[in-house]
XYZ file of C-alpha atoms in Angstrom:
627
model
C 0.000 0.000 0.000
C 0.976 3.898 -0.482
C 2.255 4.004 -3.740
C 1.899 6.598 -6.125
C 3.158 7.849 -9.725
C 3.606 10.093 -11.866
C 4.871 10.983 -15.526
C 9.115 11.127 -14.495
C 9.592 14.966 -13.942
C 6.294 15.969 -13.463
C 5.560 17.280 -10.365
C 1.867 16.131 -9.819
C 1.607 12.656 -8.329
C -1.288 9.836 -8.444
C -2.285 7.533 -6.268
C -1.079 3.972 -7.949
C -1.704 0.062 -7.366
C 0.847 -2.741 -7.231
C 0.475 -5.173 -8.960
C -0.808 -2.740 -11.214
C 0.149 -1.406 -14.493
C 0.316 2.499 -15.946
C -2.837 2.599 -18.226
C -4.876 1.795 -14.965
C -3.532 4.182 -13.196
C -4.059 6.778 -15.301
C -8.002 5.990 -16.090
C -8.496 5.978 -12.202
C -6.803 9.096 -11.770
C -9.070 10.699 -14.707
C -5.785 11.242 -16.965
C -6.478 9.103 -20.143
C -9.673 8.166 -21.637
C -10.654 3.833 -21.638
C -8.275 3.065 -24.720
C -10.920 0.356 -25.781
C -13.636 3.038 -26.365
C -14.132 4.111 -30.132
C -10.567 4.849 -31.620
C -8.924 5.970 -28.054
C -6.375 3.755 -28.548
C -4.351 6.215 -30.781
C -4.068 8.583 -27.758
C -3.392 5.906 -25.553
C -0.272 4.796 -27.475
C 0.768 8.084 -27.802
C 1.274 8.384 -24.169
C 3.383 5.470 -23.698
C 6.122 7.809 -25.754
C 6.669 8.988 -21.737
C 8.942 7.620 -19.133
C 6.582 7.126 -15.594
C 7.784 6.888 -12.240
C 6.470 4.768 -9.163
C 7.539 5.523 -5.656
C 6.988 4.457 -2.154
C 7.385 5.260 1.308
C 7.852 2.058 3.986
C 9.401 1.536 7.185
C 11.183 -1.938 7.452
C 9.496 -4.407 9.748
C 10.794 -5.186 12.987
C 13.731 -7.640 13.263
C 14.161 -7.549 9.789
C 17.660 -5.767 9.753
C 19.020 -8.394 11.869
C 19.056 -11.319 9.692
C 22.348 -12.175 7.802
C 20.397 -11.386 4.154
C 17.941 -8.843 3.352
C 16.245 -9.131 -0.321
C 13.709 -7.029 -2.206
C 12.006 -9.083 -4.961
C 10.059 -7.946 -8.204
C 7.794 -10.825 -9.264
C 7.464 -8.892 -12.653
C 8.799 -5.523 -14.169
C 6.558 -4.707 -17.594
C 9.717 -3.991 -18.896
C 12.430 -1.837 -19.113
C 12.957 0.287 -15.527
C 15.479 1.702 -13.176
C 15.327 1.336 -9.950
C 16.816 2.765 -6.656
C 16.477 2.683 -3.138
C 17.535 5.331 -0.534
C 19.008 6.738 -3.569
C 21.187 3.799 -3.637
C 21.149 2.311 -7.437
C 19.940 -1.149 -7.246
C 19.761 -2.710 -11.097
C 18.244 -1.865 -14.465
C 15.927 -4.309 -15.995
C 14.257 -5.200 -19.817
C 12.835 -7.945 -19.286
C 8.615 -8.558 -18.238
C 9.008 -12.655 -18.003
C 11.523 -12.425 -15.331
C 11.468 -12.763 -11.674
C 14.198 -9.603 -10.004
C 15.999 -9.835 -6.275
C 18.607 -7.281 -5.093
C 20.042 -7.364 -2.062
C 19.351 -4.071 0.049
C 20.447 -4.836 3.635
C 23.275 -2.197 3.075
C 20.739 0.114 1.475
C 18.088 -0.458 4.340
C 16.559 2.243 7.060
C 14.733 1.608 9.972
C 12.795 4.094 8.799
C 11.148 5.883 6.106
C 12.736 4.507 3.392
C 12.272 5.634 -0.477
C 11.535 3.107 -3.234
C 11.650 4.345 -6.681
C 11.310 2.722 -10.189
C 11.269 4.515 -12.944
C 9.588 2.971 -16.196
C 11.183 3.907 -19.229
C 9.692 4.045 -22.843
C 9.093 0.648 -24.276
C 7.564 2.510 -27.485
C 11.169 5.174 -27.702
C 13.327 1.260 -26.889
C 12.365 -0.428 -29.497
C 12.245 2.852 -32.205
C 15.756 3.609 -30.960
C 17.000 -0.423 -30.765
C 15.709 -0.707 -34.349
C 17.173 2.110 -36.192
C 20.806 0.912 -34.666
C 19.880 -2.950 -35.691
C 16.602 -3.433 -37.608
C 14.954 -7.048 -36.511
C 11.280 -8.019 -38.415
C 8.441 -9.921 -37.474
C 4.840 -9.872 -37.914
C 3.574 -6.559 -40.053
C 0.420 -7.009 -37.694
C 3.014 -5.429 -34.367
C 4.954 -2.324 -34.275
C 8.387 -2.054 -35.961
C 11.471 -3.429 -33.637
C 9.106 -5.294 -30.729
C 11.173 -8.338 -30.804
C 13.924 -5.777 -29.187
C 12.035 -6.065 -26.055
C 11.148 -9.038 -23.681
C 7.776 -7.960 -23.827
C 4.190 -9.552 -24.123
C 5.194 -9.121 -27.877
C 0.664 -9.079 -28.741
C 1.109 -5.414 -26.451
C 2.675 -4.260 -29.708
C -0.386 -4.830 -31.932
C -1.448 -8.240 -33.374
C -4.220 -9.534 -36.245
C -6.681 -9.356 -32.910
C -4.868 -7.021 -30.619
C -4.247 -3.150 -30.077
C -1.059 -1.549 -30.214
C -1.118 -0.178 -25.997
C 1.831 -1.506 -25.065
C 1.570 -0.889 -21.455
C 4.029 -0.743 -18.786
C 3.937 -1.165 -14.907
C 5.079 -3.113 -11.519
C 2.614 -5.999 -12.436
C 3.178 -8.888 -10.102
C 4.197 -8.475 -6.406
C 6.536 -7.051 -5.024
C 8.033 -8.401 -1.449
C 11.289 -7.715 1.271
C 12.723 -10.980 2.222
C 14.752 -11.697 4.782
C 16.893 -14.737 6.114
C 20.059 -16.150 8.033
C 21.928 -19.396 7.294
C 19.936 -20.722 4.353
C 16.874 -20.445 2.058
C 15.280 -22.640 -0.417
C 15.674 -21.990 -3.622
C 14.520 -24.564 -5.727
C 12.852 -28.059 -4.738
C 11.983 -30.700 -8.143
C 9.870 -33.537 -7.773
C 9.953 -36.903 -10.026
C 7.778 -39.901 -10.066
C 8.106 -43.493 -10.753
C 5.455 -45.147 -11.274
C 5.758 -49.008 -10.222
C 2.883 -51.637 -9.531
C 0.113 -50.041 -7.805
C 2.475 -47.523 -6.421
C 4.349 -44.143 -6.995
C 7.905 -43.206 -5.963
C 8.759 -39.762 -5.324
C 12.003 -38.304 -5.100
C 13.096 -34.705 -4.562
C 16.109 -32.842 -5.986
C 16.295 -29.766 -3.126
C 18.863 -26.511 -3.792
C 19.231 -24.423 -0.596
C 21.236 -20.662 -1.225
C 23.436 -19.276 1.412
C 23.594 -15.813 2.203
C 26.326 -13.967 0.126
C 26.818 -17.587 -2.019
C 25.687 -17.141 -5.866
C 26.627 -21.233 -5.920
C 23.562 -23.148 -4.841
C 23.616 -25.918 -2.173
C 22.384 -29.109 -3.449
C 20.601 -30.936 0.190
C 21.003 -34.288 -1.144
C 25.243 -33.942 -1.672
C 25.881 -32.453 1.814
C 24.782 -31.987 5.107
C 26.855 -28.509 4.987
C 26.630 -26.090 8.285
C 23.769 -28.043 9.883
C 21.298 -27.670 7.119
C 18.923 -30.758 6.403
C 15.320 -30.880 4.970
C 12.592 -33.230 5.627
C 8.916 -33.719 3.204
C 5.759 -34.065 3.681
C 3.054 -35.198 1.599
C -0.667 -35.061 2.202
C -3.211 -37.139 -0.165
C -6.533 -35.876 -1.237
C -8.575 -37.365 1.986
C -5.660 -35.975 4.333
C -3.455 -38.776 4.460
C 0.127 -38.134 5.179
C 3.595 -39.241 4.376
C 6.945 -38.049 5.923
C 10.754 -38.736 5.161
C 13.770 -36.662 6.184
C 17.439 -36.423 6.098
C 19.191 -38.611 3.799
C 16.256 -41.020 3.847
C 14.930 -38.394 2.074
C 17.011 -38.571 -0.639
C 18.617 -42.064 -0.740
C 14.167 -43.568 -0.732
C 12.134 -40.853 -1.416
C 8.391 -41.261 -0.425
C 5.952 -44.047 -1.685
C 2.379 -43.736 -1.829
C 1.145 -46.717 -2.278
C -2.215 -47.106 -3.885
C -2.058 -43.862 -5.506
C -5.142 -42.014 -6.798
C -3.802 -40.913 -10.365
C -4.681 -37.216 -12.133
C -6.644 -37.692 -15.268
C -7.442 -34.796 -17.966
C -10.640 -33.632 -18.130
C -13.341 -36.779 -19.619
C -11.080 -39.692 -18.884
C -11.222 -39.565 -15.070
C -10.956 -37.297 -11.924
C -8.602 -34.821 -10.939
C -7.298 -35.790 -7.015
C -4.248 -33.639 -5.851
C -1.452 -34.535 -3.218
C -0.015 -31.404 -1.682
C 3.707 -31.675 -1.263
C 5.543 -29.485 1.391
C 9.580 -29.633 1.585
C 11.179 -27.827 5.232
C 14.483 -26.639 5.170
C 16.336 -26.980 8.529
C 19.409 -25.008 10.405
C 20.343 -27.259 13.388
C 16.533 -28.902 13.861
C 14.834 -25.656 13.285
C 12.865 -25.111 10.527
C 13.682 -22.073 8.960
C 12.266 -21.800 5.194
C 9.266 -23.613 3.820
C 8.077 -24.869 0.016
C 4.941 -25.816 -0.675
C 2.743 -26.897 -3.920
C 0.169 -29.422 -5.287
C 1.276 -32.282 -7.547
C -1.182 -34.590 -9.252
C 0.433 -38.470 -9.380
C 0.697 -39.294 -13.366
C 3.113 -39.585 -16.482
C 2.746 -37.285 -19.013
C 4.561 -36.955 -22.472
C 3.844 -37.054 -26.503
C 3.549 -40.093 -28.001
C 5.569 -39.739 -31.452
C 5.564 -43.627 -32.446
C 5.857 -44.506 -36.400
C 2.558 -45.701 -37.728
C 0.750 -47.074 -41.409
C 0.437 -42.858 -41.545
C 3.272 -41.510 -40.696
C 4.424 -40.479 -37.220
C 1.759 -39.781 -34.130
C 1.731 -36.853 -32.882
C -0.459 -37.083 -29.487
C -0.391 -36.495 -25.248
C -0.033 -39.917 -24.220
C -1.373 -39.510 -19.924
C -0.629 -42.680 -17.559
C 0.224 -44.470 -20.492
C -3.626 -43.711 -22.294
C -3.488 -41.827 -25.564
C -5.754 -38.337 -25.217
C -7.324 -36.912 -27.894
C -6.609 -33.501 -27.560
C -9.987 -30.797 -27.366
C -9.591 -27.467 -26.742
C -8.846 -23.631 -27.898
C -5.443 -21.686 -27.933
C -5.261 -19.034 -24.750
C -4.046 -15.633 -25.316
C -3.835 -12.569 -22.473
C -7.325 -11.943 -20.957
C -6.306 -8.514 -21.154
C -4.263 -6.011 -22.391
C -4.014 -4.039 -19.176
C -2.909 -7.145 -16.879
C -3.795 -5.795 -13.928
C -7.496 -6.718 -15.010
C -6.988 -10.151 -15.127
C -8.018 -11.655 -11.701
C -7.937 -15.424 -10.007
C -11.573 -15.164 -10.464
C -11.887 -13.965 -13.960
C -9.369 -16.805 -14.899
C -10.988 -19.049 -13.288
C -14.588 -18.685 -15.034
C -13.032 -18.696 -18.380
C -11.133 -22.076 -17.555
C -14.415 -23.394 -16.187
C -15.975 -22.321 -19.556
C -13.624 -24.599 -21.379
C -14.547 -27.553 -19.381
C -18.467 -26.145 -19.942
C -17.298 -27.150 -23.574
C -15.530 -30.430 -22.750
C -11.827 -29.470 -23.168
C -9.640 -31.620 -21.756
C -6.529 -28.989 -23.337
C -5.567 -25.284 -24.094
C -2.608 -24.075 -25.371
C -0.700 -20.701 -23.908
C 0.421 -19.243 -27.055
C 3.634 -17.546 -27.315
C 2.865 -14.221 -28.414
C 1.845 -12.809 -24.357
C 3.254 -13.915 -20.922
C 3.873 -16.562 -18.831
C 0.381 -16.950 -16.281
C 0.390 -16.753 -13.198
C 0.207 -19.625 -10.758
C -3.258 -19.454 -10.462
C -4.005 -19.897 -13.664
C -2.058 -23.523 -13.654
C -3.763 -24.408 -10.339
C -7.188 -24.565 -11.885
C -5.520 -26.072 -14.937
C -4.756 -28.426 -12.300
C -8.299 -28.957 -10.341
C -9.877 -28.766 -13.819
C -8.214 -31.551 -15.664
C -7.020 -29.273 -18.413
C -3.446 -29.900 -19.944
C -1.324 -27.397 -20.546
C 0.434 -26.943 -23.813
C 3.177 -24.026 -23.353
C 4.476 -22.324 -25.220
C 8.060 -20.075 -24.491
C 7.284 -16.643 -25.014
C 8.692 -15.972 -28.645
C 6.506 -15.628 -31.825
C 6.600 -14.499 -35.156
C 9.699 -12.672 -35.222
C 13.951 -13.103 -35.227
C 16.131 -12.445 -32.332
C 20.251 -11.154 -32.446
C 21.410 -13.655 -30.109
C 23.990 -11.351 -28.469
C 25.498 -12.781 -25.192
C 23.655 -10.446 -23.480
C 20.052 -11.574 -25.022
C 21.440 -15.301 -24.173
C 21.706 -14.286 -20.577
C 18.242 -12.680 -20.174
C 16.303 -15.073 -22.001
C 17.926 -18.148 -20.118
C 17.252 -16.542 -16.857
C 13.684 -16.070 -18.468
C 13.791 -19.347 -19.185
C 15.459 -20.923 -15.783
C 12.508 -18.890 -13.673
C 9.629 -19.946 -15.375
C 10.749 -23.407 -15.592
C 11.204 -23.658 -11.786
C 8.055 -21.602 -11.095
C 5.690 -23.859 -13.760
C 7.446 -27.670 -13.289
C 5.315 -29.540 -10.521
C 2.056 -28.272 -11.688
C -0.154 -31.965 -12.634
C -1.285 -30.054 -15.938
C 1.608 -28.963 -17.508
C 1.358 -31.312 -20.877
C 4.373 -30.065 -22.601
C 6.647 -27.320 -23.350
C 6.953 -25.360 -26.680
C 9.998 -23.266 -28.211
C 8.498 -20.959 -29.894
C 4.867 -19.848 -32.191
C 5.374 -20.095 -35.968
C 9.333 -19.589 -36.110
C 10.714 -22.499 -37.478
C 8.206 -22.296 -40.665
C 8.369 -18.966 -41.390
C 12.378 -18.473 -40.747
C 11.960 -22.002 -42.636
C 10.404 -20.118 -45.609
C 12.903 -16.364 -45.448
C 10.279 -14.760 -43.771
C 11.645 -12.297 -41.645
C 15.089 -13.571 -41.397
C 18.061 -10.639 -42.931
C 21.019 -12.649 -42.598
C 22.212 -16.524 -41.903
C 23.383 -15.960 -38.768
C 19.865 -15.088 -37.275
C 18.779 -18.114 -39.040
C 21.868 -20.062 -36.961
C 20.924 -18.307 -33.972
C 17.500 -19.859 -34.441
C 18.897 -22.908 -33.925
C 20.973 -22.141 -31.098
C 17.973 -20.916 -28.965
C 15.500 -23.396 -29.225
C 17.642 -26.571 -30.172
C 20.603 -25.797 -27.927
C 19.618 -23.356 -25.146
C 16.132 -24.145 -23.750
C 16.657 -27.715 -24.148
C 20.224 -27.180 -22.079
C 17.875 -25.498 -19.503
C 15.201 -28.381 -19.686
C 17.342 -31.008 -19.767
C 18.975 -29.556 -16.157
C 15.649 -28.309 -14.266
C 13.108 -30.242 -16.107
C 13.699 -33.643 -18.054
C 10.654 -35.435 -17.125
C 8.390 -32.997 -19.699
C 8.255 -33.345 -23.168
C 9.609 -30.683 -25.121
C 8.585 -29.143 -28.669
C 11.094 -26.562 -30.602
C 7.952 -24.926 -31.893
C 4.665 -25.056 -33.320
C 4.307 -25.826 -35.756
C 6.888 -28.650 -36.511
C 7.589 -31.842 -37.003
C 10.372 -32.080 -34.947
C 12.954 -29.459 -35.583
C 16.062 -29.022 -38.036
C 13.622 -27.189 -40.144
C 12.568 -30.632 -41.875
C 9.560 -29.586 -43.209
C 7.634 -27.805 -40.247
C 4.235 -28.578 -41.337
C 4.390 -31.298 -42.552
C 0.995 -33.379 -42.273
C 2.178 -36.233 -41.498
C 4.393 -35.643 -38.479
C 4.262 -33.122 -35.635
C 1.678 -30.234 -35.341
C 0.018 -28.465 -37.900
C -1.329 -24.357 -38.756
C -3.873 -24.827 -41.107
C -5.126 -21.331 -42.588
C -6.227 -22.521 -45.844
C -9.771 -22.211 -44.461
C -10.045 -18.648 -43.953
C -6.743 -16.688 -45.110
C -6.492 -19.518 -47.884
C -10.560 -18.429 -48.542
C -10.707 -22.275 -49.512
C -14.277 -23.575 -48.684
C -15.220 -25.456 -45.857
C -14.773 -28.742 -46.967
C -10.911 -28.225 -47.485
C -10.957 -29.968 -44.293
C -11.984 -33.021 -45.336
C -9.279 -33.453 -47.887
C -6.457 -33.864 -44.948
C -5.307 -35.995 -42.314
C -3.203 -33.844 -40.063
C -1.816 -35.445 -37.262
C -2.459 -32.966 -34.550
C -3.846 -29.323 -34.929
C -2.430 -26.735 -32.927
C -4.392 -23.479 -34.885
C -7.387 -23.751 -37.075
C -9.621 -21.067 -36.868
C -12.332 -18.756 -38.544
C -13.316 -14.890 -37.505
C -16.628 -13.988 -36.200
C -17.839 -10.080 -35.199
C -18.778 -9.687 -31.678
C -22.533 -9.674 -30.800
C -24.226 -6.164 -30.437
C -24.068 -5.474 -26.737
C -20.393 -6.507 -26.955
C -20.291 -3.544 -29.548
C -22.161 -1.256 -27.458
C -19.259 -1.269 -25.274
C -16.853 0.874 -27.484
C -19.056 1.717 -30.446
C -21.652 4.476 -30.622
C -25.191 3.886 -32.924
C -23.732 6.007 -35.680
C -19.938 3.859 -36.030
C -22.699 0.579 -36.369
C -21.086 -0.362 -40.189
C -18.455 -3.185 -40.533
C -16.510 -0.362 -42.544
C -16.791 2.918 -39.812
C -13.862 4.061 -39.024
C -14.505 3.156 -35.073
C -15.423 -0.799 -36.482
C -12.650 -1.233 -38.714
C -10.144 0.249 -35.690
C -11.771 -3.516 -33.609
C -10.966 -4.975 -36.487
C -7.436 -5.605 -36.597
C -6.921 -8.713 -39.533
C -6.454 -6.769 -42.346
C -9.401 -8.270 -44.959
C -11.258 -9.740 -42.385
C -14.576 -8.030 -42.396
C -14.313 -8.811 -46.408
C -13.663 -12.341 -45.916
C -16.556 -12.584 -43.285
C -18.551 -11.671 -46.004
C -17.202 -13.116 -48.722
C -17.804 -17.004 -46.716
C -21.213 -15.477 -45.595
C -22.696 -15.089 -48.917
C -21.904 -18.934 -49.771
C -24.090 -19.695 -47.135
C -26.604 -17.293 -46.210
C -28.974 -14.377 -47.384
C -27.005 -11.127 -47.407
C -27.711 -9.441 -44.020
C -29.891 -6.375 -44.133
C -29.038 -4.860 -41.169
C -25.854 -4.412 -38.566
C -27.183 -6.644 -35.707
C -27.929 -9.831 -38.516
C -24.603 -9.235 -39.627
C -22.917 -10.325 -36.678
C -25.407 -12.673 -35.704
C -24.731 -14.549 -39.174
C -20.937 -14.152 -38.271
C -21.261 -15.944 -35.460
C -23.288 -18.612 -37.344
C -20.663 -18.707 -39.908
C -17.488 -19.232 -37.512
C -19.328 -22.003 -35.302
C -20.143 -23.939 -38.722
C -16.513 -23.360 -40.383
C -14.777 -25.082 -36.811
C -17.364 -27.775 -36.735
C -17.543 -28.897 -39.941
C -13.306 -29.508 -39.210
C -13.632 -30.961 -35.667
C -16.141 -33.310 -36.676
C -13.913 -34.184 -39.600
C -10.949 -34.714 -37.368
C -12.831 -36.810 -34.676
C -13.756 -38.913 -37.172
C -10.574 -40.060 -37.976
C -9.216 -40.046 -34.732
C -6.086 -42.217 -34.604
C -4.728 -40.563 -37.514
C -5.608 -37.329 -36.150
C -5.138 -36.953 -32.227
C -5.846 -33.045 -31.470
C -7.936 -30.608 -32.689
C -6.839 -27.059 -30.655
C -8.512 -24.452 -32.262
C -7.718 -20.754 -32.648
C -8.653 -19.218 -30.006
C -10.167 -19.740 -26.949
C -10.855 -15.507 -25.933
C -9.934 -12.248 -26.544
C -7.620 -9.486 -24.899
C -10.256 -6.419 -25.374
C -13.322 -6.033 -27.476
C -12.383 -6.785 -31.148
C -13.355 -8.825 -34.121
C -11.514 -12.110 -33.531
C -11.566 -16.081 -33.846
C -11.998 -15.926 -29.948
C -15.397 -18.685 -28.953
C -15.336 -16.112 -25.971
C -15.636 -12.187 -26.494
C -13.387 -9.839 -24.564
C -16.864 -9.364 -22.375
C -17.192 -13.134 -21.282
C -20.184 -13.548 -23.636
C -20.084 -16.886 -25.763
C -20.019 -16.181 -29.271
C -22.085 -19.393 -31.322
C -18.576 -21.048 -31.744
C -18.686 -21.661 -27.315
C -21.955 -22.837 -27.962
C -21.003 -25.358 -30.990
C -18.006 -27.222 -29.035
């Protein structure tokens, strides 16, 4: 509490929230207009041209000073800031996906101390970072956004706006210790007969160490840990010391996590106690659902499978790809995540995808993955562009990649993880790519450096280089036969509907068709007179460049022309629930040949023509209704 901002230099201050995020703090302080409304956005993104500042006053709590280690941690930093404390410099940071600790004992009060971070530009960093080294990517964003380690859709995308916020938008703690503090704990499985073996890999980090402490190698200056784990009807098992590590723990007769249609979802929560001399002095704690997960990739009469193979059951995969709820994150709640997760399973998903193209979610959004039976396709956050891969970039993006990792591994619903959206065929094809090196340094990043990273903190999930592919080496990344596949043919191809029918794809990861939102969605940033597909206002919520022409070009194949506004995007709606079911039904037919069907996309970031089943609003469009 008590923060408060202001554009840097300005003298007037605002009251601010954290977690919170600029463009919210500036509509509840009465300085910007809603950016969704009409064609506000071009003011909005105007203002991000600024640098803003955030401050706070705090006293340090009691006791605090008088542990060995004092640490202030930054959850998330939307993106590139400065910050100081006391006046003391503490770090500069440009990346969104990362989680930030500095250690401040030296720069601590008693009281009143000052926290400032200043938020520079992200609009001005990636202008100035691409006239000194020009890097492409999707027309649909804003020149130079793969500069920045950004929610790259903030930029502008075929269904987003370009309001490329900024802001402190996850928490922001002090943390203090002595001796010790967990850092990292990792938890296999083995599955036997009618039992499940699970061992713990536990990393402890001394105070003024950068090395971490591996628990299992040494009992080093009286540290030990001990586990517990409590089953779904409050059972309990315990092990400690070096029994810890030398058995693990068994439950025996283990209730298994099943996706969502093939069985229930039962969670075990796992806690893991670091000790100094007996006395517990740090404390990790998660759920983990007992089950193997991976990709079955077997040769078959067809070519290679391509499917999410769960306790050693093949799944046919059902679901939507999931973009940002939001464009101003601070909007997106536990609750509001929830009910759109509980919509998928309204419309018997058993799978979503995260797409590249935003951010990372946050825990919640994996713990009702989790209760709901949902697996979890996720992606890395890169899409549709090239990256330099200066040593510098290498650094942030595999501390990017290192934090995630540990933050997402034990959660029962992670299904996979995914280099990158639509890289390896485009780069595949010159798209985007100026010289061979970035082609090389494709390579390096998502054949070489994640899997390095995986292969250390993660090796029990299955990993993808990208999507679509059939495996990397850029041998033939959509290939039907192998791997996941993009099919646009329906829709940007303008091919008919029954295009569908003529393949046998092996897994779809995007398929999709564009609807209009319904009227009272419109209502929300449209006034009577900008009701036309073509008004200025409508064609500004309208961001795929012929899509209100190709809405109407499939709609006249099928229907009467529409006389009016409202049957116009009641007959869109129509249209986009009978273009994705005419293809499910096609690929559930041959299921075995075909084991997914993920279509694009499951909702929508703020009110906009889209391929969403769910409008920005929460409203099903006739596509929700359909699956």
């Amino acid at each position: 509490d008590g923060w408060r901002m202001r554009v840097a230099g300005d003298r007037q201050w605002f009251p601010a929230q954290v977690p919170g995020s600029v463009y919210q703090d500036l509509l509840n302080s009465g300085m910007i207009d809603d950016p969704y409304d009409r064609d506000n956005e071009l003011a909005a993104l105007a203002v991000m041209d600024q640098d803003f500042e955030y401050e706070l006053e705090f006293d340090t709590p009691a006791g605090m000073l008088e542990q060995e280690a004092v640490l202030l941690r930054f959850e998330g930093i939307d993106t590139v800031a400065d910050l100081e404390l006391n006046g003391m410099a503490l770090g500069h940071v440009e990346n969104m996906h990362r989680t930030w600790e500095f250690p401040v004992k030296d720069a601590l009060r008693e009281k009143e101390n000052r926290l400032r971070v200043c938020l520079r530009s992200p609009t001005r960093y990636i202008r100035q970072a691409n006239e000194k080294n020009p890097l492409l990517g999707t027309a649909d964003a804003m020149e130079g956004f793969p500069h920045l380690r950004k929610a790259h859709c903030m930029f502008g995308w075929d269904w987003g706006p370009r309001l490329p916020d900024a802001g402190i938008w996850r928490a922001v703690s002090l943390m203090a210790y002595s001796a010790a503090r967990l850092d990292n704990v990792y938890i296999t499985q083995e599955h036997g007969e009618d039992a499940v073996t699970l061992r713990f890999q536990v990393q402890a980090v001394r105070p003024g160490e950068a090395s971490l402490l591996d628990l299992s190698a040494a009992q080093a200056a009286g540290l030990s840990c001990r586990a517990v784990v409590t089953g779904p009807g409050g059972e309990q098992w315990e092990a400690g010391g070096q029994a810890l590590f030398h058995s693990g723990i068994v439950i025996q007769t283990p209730r298994l996590w099943w996706p969502n249609g093939y069985g229930d979802q039962p969670l075990y929560r796992a806690a893991v106690e670091l000790l100094s001399n007996g006395t517990v002095i740090d404390r990790w704690e998660r759920r983990i659902g007992l089950r193997t997960m991976t990709v079955c990739r077997d040769k078959d009469q067809w070519g290679e499978q391509f499917c999410h193979m769960v306790n050693g059951v093949k799944i046919f995969a059902m679901g939507a790809d999931y973009i940002p709820e939001d464009n101003i994150l601070s909007r997106v709640t536990p609750e509001r995540t929830r009910k759109l997760l509980e919509q998928c399973v309204a419309a018997n998903f058993n799978c979503v995808r995260v797409w590249g193209g935003g951010y990372y979610p946050s825990d919640e959004f994996y713990d009702i993955c989790d209760e709901l039976g949902l697996v979890v396709w996720q992606d890395f956050m890169f899409a549709c562009a090239v990256y330099n891969l200066t040593e510098d970039f290498a650094h942030n993006i595999r501390a990017e990649v290192i934090d995630n990792v540990k933050r997402l591994r034990h959660h029962a619903s992670l299904g996979l993880w995914c280099g990158n959206n639509e890289m390896e065929m485009f780069v595949d094809q010159g798209e985007w790519v100026r010289t061979i090196k970035q082609k090389a340094d494709y390579i390096r990043m998502y054949e070489y450096l994640i899997p390095e990273v995986l292969r250390k903190l993660d090796p029990d999930t299955f990993y993808w280089p990208a999507s679509p592919s059939s495996g990397g080496g850029f041998d033939e990344p959509n290939d039907p036969a192998r791997g996941d596949v993009h099919y646009w043919s329906v829709w940007h191809g303008q091919l008919p509907f029954s295009e569908y029918r003529k393949h046998q794809f092996r897994y779809l990861s995007e398929f999709g068709f564009e609807s209009l939102p319904c009227l009272s969605t419109v209502k929300t940033f449209a006034q009577p007179e900008d009701w036309n597909l073509f008004s200025n206002v409508m064609e500004r919520h309208q961001r795929c460049a012929r899509g209100s022409m190709l809405i109407l070009s499939y709609l006249q194949q099928m229907f009467l022309y529409p006389t009016r506004f409202e049957t116009a995007l009641y007959a869109s709606q129509l249209l986009q629930g009978e273009a994705i079911r005419y293809g499910v039904e096609h690929f559930r037919r041959i299921r075995g040949v075909c084991m997914g069907a993920v279509y694009w996309q499951l909702n929508d970031c703020w009110p906009v023509a889209s391929w969403a089943s769910i409008d920005y609003t929460g409203r099903w469009k006739a596509l929700h209704y359909y699956a």
